[in-house]
Amino acid sequence: MMMKTSILKKVPKPFFLSFIFLYFLLIINPPQEVLLSFDTESDVGDEKAVQKIIDVLDRYNATATFFVMGTFVEQNPDLIRILYSKGHEIACHTNTHKNLFLISEVEQEEEIRSCKESIEKLGISIEGFRAPWRLLTLDSAKILKENNFLYDASLFDIQPNIFSIKEVYTSTSFGIIPADDYIQLLFLKLNKKLYFQGLKNIYDKKVSMSFHPHIIMVYETGFEELIKYYNQKHVKFITHKKSLE
Ligand SMILES: [Zn+2]
């Protein structure tokens, strides 16, 4: 107890007060929209997981953005068509999930263009991109612009946008920790309300959370609880594209 008091005393007062004020603002002004996204990849069991996710989203009238690999689209064209027909957004997660920092500019363009073409071949227009491991390069951002992409969604809300393309940020847990699947599911398991508060982007009040389909299936009932909980709070699940309109 003694120790806690002394640590608190060391925190500069203005900093401490503004922190309290920010959280007070979040609590009295909850977000009305959630951007849910899935990085959908080949050879990890995402096909089965996506089918289950579709059922859950259907039950609560929720839409999401699926960042898909080109190879996944080639292997599962019917699944992509179903997603699109249900109002979900299909966006690009490169063709074969290479680290963009480790390949040439020509190869980066190939990774982006083949993925785009695989999706467009199905008659689906595409505006969004997320880099593998969220490692976006300056070259790739330029290539995205040249290929008429509207936005990138690789960055977390703690990072400034140094790229030439519009950014749709992913929320961090409590504005500190880049929220990966397991951290999010851990928070979710602990307390839904706290999880919700913790994911609010303090800049634009949007909550934007992203998952990997096969990992979310480890905690399938938790995922449905999450969607149901937000649904009861009258929170709308919208796609990335829609959030920019
Ligand atoms: Zn990925």
Short mmCIF file of C-alpha atoms and ligand atoms in Angstrom, two decimals:
data_model
loop_
_atom_site.label_atom_id
_atom_site.label_comp_id
_atom_site.label_asym_id
_atom_site.label_seq_id
_atom_site.Cartn_x
_atom_site.Cartn_y
_atom_site.Cartn_z
CA MET A 1 0.00 0.00 0.00
CA MET A 2 2.81 2.35 1.00
CA MET A 3 4.63 1.52 -2.21
CA LYS A 4 1.60 2.17 -4.43
CA THR A 5 1.15 5.64 -2.93
CA SER A 6 4.75 6.58 -3.54
CA ILE A 7 4.64 5.45 -7.19
CA LEU A 8 1.48 7.45 -7.78
CA LYS A 9 3.11 10.51 -6.22
CA LYS A 10 5.90 10.29 -8.76
CA VAL A 11 3.50 10.45 -11.77
CA PRO A 12 3.31 14.09 -12.96
CA LYS A 13 -0.10 15.44 -12.01
CA PRO A 14 -1.12 16.89 -15.44
CA PHE A 15 -0.30 13.57 -17.12
CA PHE A 16 -2.26 11.60 -14.58
CA LEU A 17 -5.28 13.90 -14.79
CA SER A 18 -5.39 13.90 -18.61
CA PHE A 19 -5.25 10.10 -18.59
CA ILE A 20 -8.23 9.95 -16.22
CA PHE A 21 -10.05 12.53 -18.36
CA LEU A 22 -9.50 10.54 -21.58
CA TYR A 23 -10.89 7.39 -20.05
CA PHE A 24 -13.82 9.32 -18.62
CA LEU A 25 -14.55 10.56 -22.16
CA LEU A 26 -14.45 7.02 -23.51
CA ILE A 27 -16.82 5.73 -20.85
CA ILE A 28 -19.47 8.42 -21.35
CA ASN A 29 -19.11 8.34 -25.13
CA PRO A 30 -18.96 4.74 -26.34
CA PRO A 31 -18.28 4.04 -30.02
CA GLN A 32 -21.20 3.00 -32.18
CA GLU A 33 -19.22 1.18 -34.82
CA VAL A 34 -16.79 -1.71 -34.80
CA LEU A 35 -14.48 -2.62 -37.66
CA LEU A 36 -13.89 -6.34 -37.57
CA SER A 37 -11.29 -7.89 -39.85
CA PHE A 38 -9.73 -11.27 -40.57
CA ASP A 39 -6.32 -12.00 -42.12
CA THR A 40 -7.20 -15.05 -44.17
CA GLU A 41 -4.33 -17.29 -45.23
CA SER A 42 -3.60 -20.50 -47.15
CA ASP A 43 -2.68 -23.85 -45.60
CA VAL A 44 -3.47 -22.99 -41.97
CA GLY A 45 -7.07 -24.25 -41.79
CA ASP A 46 -8.75 -20.91 -42.48
CA GLU A 47 -11.28 -22.41 -44.95
CA LYS A 48 -13.20 -24.23 -42.23
CA ALA A 49 -12.88 -21.36 -39.80
CA VAL A 50 -14.23 -18.81 -42.29
CA GLN A 51 -17.35 -20.95 -42.82
CA LYS A 52 -18.02 -20.93 -39.08
CA ILE A 53 -17.35 -17.20 -38.86
CA ILE A 54 -19.88 -16.57 -41.67
CA ASP A 55 -22.56 -18.39 -39.62
CA VAL A 56 -21.83 -16.31 -36.51
CA LEU A 57 -21.82 -13.01 -38.41
CA ASP A 58 -25.08 -14.03 -40.15
CA ARG A 59 -26.81 -14.62 -36.82
CA TYR A 60 -26.08 -11.06 -35.65
CA ASN A 61 -26.31 -9.25 -38.96
CA ALA A 62 -22.66 -8.23 -38.77
CA THR A 63 -20.29 -7.46 -41.64
CA ALA A 64 -16.50 -7.76 -41.64
CA THR A 65 -13.46 -7.20 -43.85
CA PHE A 66 -11.51 -10.25 -45.00
CA PHE A 67 -7.88 -9.53 -46.00
CA VAL A 68 -7.22 -12.59 -48.17
CA MET A 69 -4.12 -14.05 -49.76
CA GLY A 70 -4.27 -14.45 -53.57
CA THR A 71 -3.52 -18.17 -53.25
CA PHE A 72 -6.44 -18.53 -50.81
CA VAL A 73 -8.75 -16.91 -53.37
CA GLU A 74 -7.52 -19.27 -56.09
CA GLN A 75 -8.10 -22.28 -53.81
CA ASN A 76 -11.49 -21.12 -52.50
CA PRO A 77 -13.30 -19.02 -55.12
CA ASP A 78 -16.76 -20.16 -54.00
CA LEU A 79 -16.08 -19.22 -50.39
CA ILE A 80 -14.95 -15.74 -51.50
CA ARG A 81 -18.12 -15.37 -53.59
CA ILE A 82 -20.26 -16.33 -50.58
CA LEU A 83 -18.47 -13.80 -48.35
CA TYR A 84 -18.97 -11.06 -50.92
CA SER A 85 -22.62 -11.92 -51.52
CA LYS A 86 -23.26 -11.56 -47.77
CA GLY A 87 -21.96 -7.98 -47.76
CA HIS A 88 -18.48 -8.64 -46.37
CA GLU A 89 -15.54 -6.75 -47.83
CA ILE A 90 -12.81 -8.65 -49.67
CA ALA A 91 -9.39 -6.98 -49.44
CA CYS A 92 -5.80 -7.96 -50.31
CA HIS A 93 -3.23 -9.63 -48.02
CA THR A 94 -0.68 -10.17 -50.87
CA ASN A 95 -0.43 -13.21 -53.08
CA THR A 96 1.89 -15.51 -51.09
CA HIS A 97 2.51 -13.68 -47.77
CA LYS A 98 6.14 -12.71 -48.35
CA ASN A 99 7.86 -10.17 -46.11
CA LEU A 100 7.73 -7.02 -48.26
CA PHE A 101 10.96 -5.75 -46.71
CA LEU A 102 12.86 -8.77 -48.01
CA ILE A 103 11.83 -8.64 -51.67
CA SER A 104 12.51 -6.24 -54.56
CA GLU A 105 10.11 -3.51 -55.67
CA VAL A 106 9.22 -5.58 -58.75
CA GLU A 107 8.38 -8.57 -56.54
CA GLN A 108 6.33 -6.38 -54.20
CA GLU A 109 4.30 -5.21 -57.18
CA GLU A 110 3.82 -8.81 -58.30
CA GLU A 111 2.63 -9.83 -54.78
CA ILE A 112 0.06 -7.03 -54.75
CA ARG A 113 -1.11 -7.20 -58.36
CA SER A 114 -1.62 -10.99 -58.51
CA CYS A 115 -3.70 -10.89 -55.34
CA LYS A 116 -5.80 -8.03 -56.74
CA GLU A 117 -6.27 -9.85 -60.05
CA SER A 118 -7.39 -13.10 -58.37
CA ILE A 119 -10.10 -11.17 -56.53
CA GLU A 120 -11.16 -9.06 -59.52
CA LYS A 121 -11.41 -12.20 -61.66
CA LEU A 122 -14.43 -13.09 -59.50
CA GLY A 123 -16.10 -9.80 -60.40
CA ILE A 124 -15.28 -8.27 -57.00
CA SER A 125 -13.82 -4.77 -56.78
CA ILE A 126 -11.07 -4.23 -54.25
CA GLU A 127 -9.94 -1.15 -52.31
CA GLY A 128 -8.08 -2.33 -49.22
CA PHE A 129 -4.73 -3.85 -48.32
CA ARG A 130 -2.95 -5.24 -45.27
CA ALA A 131 0.73 -6.24 -45.42
CA PRO A 132 1.92 -9.64 -44.12
CA TRP A 133 2.91 -9.20 -40.43
CA ARG A 134 1.77 -5.60 -40.97
CA LEU A 135 5.19 -4.75 -42.40
CA LEU A 136 4.29 -2.15 -45.01
CA THR A 137 7.13 -0.66 -47.08
CA LEU A 138 7.24 2.80 -48.67
CA ASP A 139 7.49 1.11 -52.08
CA SER A 140 4.40 -1.01 -51.45
CA ALA A 141 2.39 2.02 -50.35
CA LYS A 142 3.33 3.72 -53.62
CA ILE A 143 2.38 0.58 -55.61
CA LEU A 144 -0.99 0.48 -53.82
CA LYS A 145 -1.72 4.06 -54.88
CA GLU A 146 -0.70 3.39 -58.47
CA ASN A 147 -3.03 0.38 -58.53
CA ASN A 148 -6.01 2.39 -57.27
CA PHE A 149 -6.19 1.01 -53.75
CA LEU A 150 -8.12 3.33 -51.47
CA TYR A 151 -6.52 2.45 -48.15
CA ASP A 152 -4.00 0.40 -46.22
CA ALA A 153 -4.82 -1.27 -42.88
CA SER A 154 -1.39 -2.44 -41.72
CA LEU A 155 -0.76 0.01 -38.86
CA PHE A 156 -1.85 0.02 -35.22
CA ASP A 157 -3.21 3.23 -33.74
CA ILE A 158 0.02 3.88 -31.85
CA GLN A 159 1.96 4.37 -35.10
CA PRO A 160 2.00 7.54 -37.20
CA ASN A 161 1.18 7.16 -40.88
CA ILE A 162 4.37 7.88 -42.82
CA PHE A 163 2.97 6.39 -46.03
CA SER A 164 1.46 7.96 -49.11
CA ILE A 165 -1.84 6.11 -48.72
CA LYS A 166 -4.79 6.55 -46.35
CA GLU A 167 -4.58 4.41 -43.24
CA VAL A 168 -7.37 2.58 -41.41
CA TYR A 169 -5.75 1.86 -38.05
CA THR A 170 -6.25 -1.25 -35.95
CA SER A 171 -6.91 -0.51 -32.27
CA THR A 172 -4.37 -1.50 -29.65
CA SER A 173 -5.33 -2.94 -26.28
CA PHE A 174 -5.61 0.05 -23.93
CA GLY A 175 -3.68 2.15 -26.43
CA ILE A 176 -0.51 0.29 -25.55
CA ILE A 177 -0.31 -3.31 -26.74
CA PRO A 178 -0.72 -4.23 -30.41
CA ALA A 179 -3.70 -6.52 -30.03
CA ASP A 180 -2.94 -9.94 -31.47
CA ASP A 181 -5.49 -12.75 -31.38
CA TYR A 182 -4.37 -14.26 -28.10
CA ILE A 183 -4.10 -10.97 -26.21
CA GLN A 184 -7.58 -10.01 -27.40
CA LEU A 185 -9.07 -13.39 -26.50
CA LEU A 186 -7.42 -13.19 -23.08
CA PHE A 187 -8.95 -9.76 -22.41
CA LEU A 188 -12.26 -10.99 -23.75
CA LYS A 189 -12.20 -13.99 -21.44
CA LEU A 190 -11.38 -11.80 -18.43
CA ASN A 191 -14.07 -9.17 -18.90
CA LYS A 192 -16.09 -8.21 -21.97
CA LYS A 193 -16.78 -4.68 -20.81
CA LEU A 194 -13.16 -4.00 -19.98
CA TYR A 195 -12.09 -5.49 -23.30
CA PHE A 196 -14.48 -3.18 -25.10
CA GLN A 197 -13.22 -0.09 -23.26
CA GLY A 198 -9.64 -1.14 -23.78
CA LEU A 199 -9.92 -1.38 -27.54
CA LYS A 200 -11.30 2.06 -28.21
CA ASN A 201 -9.09 4.11 -30.44
CA ILE A 202 -8.74 7.32 -28.44
CA TYR A 203 -8.30 9.42 -31.58
CA ASP A 204 -11.42 8.61 -33.59
CA LYS A 205 -13.29 6.46 -31.03
CA LYS A 206 -13.53 3.61 -33.53
CA VAL A 207 -12.88 0.10 -32.39
CA SER A 208 -11.03 -1.87 -35.03
CA MET A 209 -10.07 -5.40 -34.16
CA SER A 210 -8.45 -8.03 -36.30
CA PHE A 211 -8.14 -11.78 -35.98
CA HIS A 212 -6.82 -14.84 -37.81
CA PRO A 213 -9.77 -17.14 -38.58
CA HIS A 214 -8.10 -20.41 -37.51
CA ILE A 215 -6.93 -18.94 -34.21
CA ILE A 216 -10.31 -17.52 -33.31
CA MET A 217 -11.74 -21.01 -33.64
CA VAL A 218 -9.70 -22.06 -30.61
CA TYR A 219 -12.14 -19.90 -28.67
CA GLU A 220 -15.22 -20.27 -30.86
CA THR A 221 -17.89 -19.67 -28.22
CA GLY A 222 -15.99 -16.63 -26.98
CA PHE A 223 -16.09 -15.14 -30.44
CA GLU A 224 -19.83 -15.59 -30.71
CA GLU A 225 -20.25 -14.08 -27.23
CA LEU A 226 -18.24 -11.07 -28.37
CA ILE A 227 -20.42 -10.46 -31.44
CA LYS A 228 -23.60 -11.03 -29.42
CA TYR A 229 -22.47 -8.65 -26.66
CA TYR A 230 -21.81 -5.79 -29.09
CA ASN A 231 -25.05 -6.57 -30.92
CA GLN A 232 -26.99 -6.15 -27.66
CA LYS A 233 -25.23 -2.81 -27.13
CA HIS A 234 -26.52 -1.73 -30.56
CA VAL A 235 -23.00 -1.43 -31.90
CA LYS A 236 -22.83 -1.79 -35.69
CA PHE A 237 -20.22 -3.97 -37.37
CA ILE A 238 -19.10 -2.21 -40.52
CA THR A 239 -16.44 -2.92 -43.15
CA HIS A 240 -13.23 -0.88 -43.51
CA LYS A 241 -14.42 0.48 -46.83
CA LYS A 242 -17.70 1.62 -45.31
CA SER A 243 -15.85 3.39 -42.48
CA LEU A 244 -14.25 5.68 -45.07
CA GLU A 245 -17.52 6.76 -46.71
ZN ZN B 1 -0.89 -12.54 -42.49
#
